[in-house]
Amino acid sequence: MYFIPEWTRDIHHISYDDVRNKPYFPEVWDSLVMPFINQTPDIPLFARNGTTFDMNVIRDCCNYFEMKIPKLQYFDSLFVARKT
């Protein structure tokens, strides 16, 4: 399993025991995320807050597991918040 304690434990307080025997990214992505994307292809499902961090994580996870990177629509929630 790909696990970096300095990032996961020290920053997010997630231990190896918390994720041991849990589904990997492809299982979670295919069973939870893709059904929403497939049912609502024209609606942005991801909001990001002024940074590309989340979208880069999704892309890197797809690359790591050799999965096709889906075309995702998203919007910048920070931009929207600043306009209201």
XYZ file of N, CA and C in Angstrom:
252
model
N 0.840 -1.180 0.000
C 0.000 0.000 0.000
C 0.881 1.237 0.000
N 0.466 2.230 -0.748
C 1.171 3.499 -0.828
C 0.773 4.338 0.378
N 1.698 4.551 1.309
C 1.368 5.242 2.557
C 2.584 6.024 3.016
N 2.441 7.315 3.194
C 3.542 8.161 3.640
C 3.172 8.713 5.019
N 3.710 8.116 6.082
C 3.316 8.528 7.436
C 3.477 10.016 7.713
N 4.500 10.634 7.161
C 4.728 12.047 7.430
C 3.578 12.911 6.915
N 2.911 12.463 5.877
C 1.782 13.227 5.338
C 0.479 12.801 5.990
N 0.251 11.507 6.016
C -1.050 11.020 6.467
C -1.202 11.044 7.980
N -0.232 10.542 8.691
C -0.328 10.495 10.150
C -0.072 11.862 10.768
N 1.018 12.489 10.379
C 1.437 13.719 11.040
C 0.581 14.928 10.657
N 0.102 14.983 9.443
C -0.694 16.130 8.994
C -2.186 15.870 9.180
N -2.656 14.696 8.736
C -4.093 14.413 8.726
C -4.549 13.505 9.862
N -3.594 12.993 10.617
C -3.890 12.106 11.748
C -4.621 10.836 11.309
N -4.200 10.310 10.174
C -4.722 9.044 9.665
C -3.594 8.030 9.744
N -3.800 6.974 10.475
C -2.751 5.971 10.648
C -2.916 4.848 9.621
N -1.884 4.034 9.526
C -1.961 2.875 8.635
C -3.090 1.946 9.071
N -3.271 1.794 10.376
C -4.356 0.944 10.879
C -5.733 1.466 10.460
N -5.855 2.779 10.292
C -7.126 3.354 9.851
C -7.492 2.936 8.433
N -6.484 2.701 7.603
C -6.755 2.403 6.192
C -6.460 0.958 5.793
N -5.837 0.217 6.693
C -5.533 -1.178 6.377
C -6.840 -1.930 6.121
N -6.853 -2.746 5.102
C -8.009 -3.563 4.717
C -9.202 -2.728 4.247
N -8.957 -1.514 3.811
C -10.009 -0.661 3.252
C -9.879 -0.658 1.739
N -10.943 -0.303 1.029
C -10.870 -0.284 -0.432
C -9.826 0.704 -0.940
N -9.231 0.356 -2.056
C -8.283 1.234 -2.714
C -9.046 2.261 -3.561
N -8.328 3.249 -4.028
C -8.923 4.328 -4.813
C -9.802 3.827 -5.956
N -9.369 2.886 -6.791
C -10.219 2.473 -7.920
C -11.585 1.940 -7.482
N -11.622 1.197 -6.407
C -12.903 0.657 -5.930
C -13.838 1.770 -5.467
N -13.296 2.702 -4.719
C -14.115 3.808 -4.220
C -14.548 4.702 -5.371
N -13.631 5.010 -6.249
C -13.930 5.869 -7.393
C -15.024 5.260 -8.268
N -14.861 3.979 -8.599
C -15.816 3.325 -9.504
C -17.188 3.104 -8.870
N -17.225 2.888 -7.573
C -18.514 2.584 -6.945
C -19.229 3.813 -6.391
N -18.492 4.867 -6.053
C -19.132 6.044 -5.456
C -19.124 7.284 -6.339
N -18.040 7.547 -7.016
C -17.918 8.801 -7.759
C -18.446 8.677 -9.186
N -18.011 7.649 -9.894
C -18.397 7.527 -11.307
C -19.909 7.428 -11.526
N -20.673 6.774 -10.654
C -22.126 6.787 -10.881
C -22.713 8.197 -10.918
N -22.224 9.103 -10.068
C -22.698 10.485 -10.098
C -22.262 11.192 -11.370
N -21.035 10.984 -11.776
C -20.531 11.625 -12.997
C -21.312 11.130 -14.204
N -21.577 9.844 -14.266
C -22.298 9.279 -15.406
C -23.757 9.729 -15.449
N -24.372 9.944 -14.299
C -25.783 10.347 -14.266
C -25.988 11.837 -14.505
N -24.967 12.636 -14.238
C -25.098 14.089 -14.376
C -23.890 14.648 -15.126
N -23.730 14.274 -16.391
C -22.506 14.653 -17.117
C -22.335 16.158 -17.334
N -23.405 16.929 -17.306
C -23.292 18.359 -17.588
C -23.281 19.233 -16.334
N -23.283 18.604 -15.177
C -23.304 19.354 -13.923
C -21.953 19.198 -13.230
N -21.320 20.314 -12.871
C -20.047 20.202 -12.146
C -20.261 19.512 -10.799
N -19.482 18.492 -10.550
C -19.639 17.748 -9.304
C -18.567 18.066 -8.286
N -17.537 18.739 -8.700
C -16.426 19.033 -7.807
C -16.296 20.533 -7.642
N -16.135 20.946 -6.410
C -15.834 22.343 -6.121
C -14.441 22.393 -5.529
N -13.705 23.358 -5.923
C -12.380 23.506 -5.345
C -12.266 24.923 -4.816
N -11.458 25.102 -3.830
C -11.386 26.368 -3.136
C -10.096 27.099 -3.469
N -10.044 27.671 -4.656
C -8.931 28.528 -5.027
C -7.626 27.815 -5.315
N -7.626 26.522 -5.452
C -6.388 25.797 -5.723
C -6.690 24.590 -6.596
N -5.671 24.071 -7.245
C -5.854 22.890 -8.084
C -5.477 21.608 -7.345
N -5.258 21.701 -6.045
C -4.787 20.551 -5.273
C -5.674 19.320 -5.470
N -6.982 19.447 -5.254
C -7.873 18.288 -5.326
C -7.877 17.652 -6.705
N -7.915 18.479 -7.740
C -7.936 17.928 -9.090
C -6.612 17.237 -9.408
N -5.511 17.754 -8.895
C -4.221 17.093 -9.093
C -4.167 15.758 -8.360
N -4.756 15.674 -7.186
C -4.800 14.407 -6.448
C -5.598 13.375 -7.235
N -6.744 13.765 -7.764
C -7.554 12.838 -8.558
C -6.769 12.366 -9.777
N -6.141 13.299 -10.485
C -5.351 12.934 -11.665
C -4.208 11.997 -11.289
N -3.497 12.322 -10.214
C -2.355 11.501 -9.807
C -2.793 10.111 -9.337
N -3.932 10.027 -8.663
C -4.442 8.711 -8.252
C -4.806 7.881 -9.480
N -5.461 8.497 -10.436
C -5.800 7.779 -11.672
C -4.532 7.307 -12.372
N -3.545 8.153 -12.458
C -2.281 7.754 -13.087
C -1.601 6.631 -12.316
N -1.569 6.736 -11.008
C -0.908 5.730 -10.177
C -1.528 4.348 -10.386
N -2.863 4.297 -10.477
C -3.558 3.026 -10.645
C -3.821 2.699 -12.109
N -3.217 3.483 -13.018
C -3.342 3.271 -14.455
C -4.805 3.253 -14.906
N -5.537 4.210 -14.388
C -6.948 4.359 -14.738
C -7.104 5.498 -15.735
N -8.145 5.420 -16.535
C -8.455 6.499 -17.457
C -8.879 7.721 -16.631
N -8.331 8.863 -16.984
C -8.687 10.097 -16.285
C -9.956 10.653 -16.927
N -11.035 10.704 -16.159
C -12.296 11.173 -16.741
C -12.283 12.687 -16.941
N -13.088 13.137 -17.889
C -13.274 14.578 -18.049
C -14.223 15.007 -16.941
N -13.731 15.873 -16.088
C -14.526 16.325 -14.953
C -14.787 17.817 -15.056
N -16.001 18.196 -14.745
C -16.325 19.606 -14.654
C -16.251 20.002 -13.185
N -15.668 21.148 -12.929
C -15.605 21.638 -11.559
C -15.616 23.153 -11.581
N -15.861 23.737 -10.439
C -15.838 25.188 -10.355
C -15.029 25.607 -9.135
N -14.611 26.845 -9.162
C -13.792 27.397 -8.089
C -14.720 28.043 -7.061
N -14.910 27.389 -5.936
C -15.836 27.899 -4.920
C -15.328 29.201 -4.290
N -14.019 29.401 -4.274
C -13.470 30.648 -3.745
C -13.863 31.825 -4.638
N -13.807 31.625 -5.944
C -14.207 32.659 -6.882
C -15.687 33.008 -6.691
N -16.529 31.992 -6.569
C -17.961 32.207 -6.366
C -18.202 32.951 -5.058
N -17.507 32.544 -3.992
C -17.692 33.186 -2.694
C -17.294 34.657 -2.725
N -16.249 34.974 -3.442
C -15.781 36.360 -3.521
C -16.737 37.233 -4.325
N -17.515 36.633 -5.228
C -18.459 37.394 -6.052
C -19.780 37.632 -5.334
N -20.024 36.935 -4.223
C -21.313 37.088 -3.534
C -21.184 37.936 -2.296
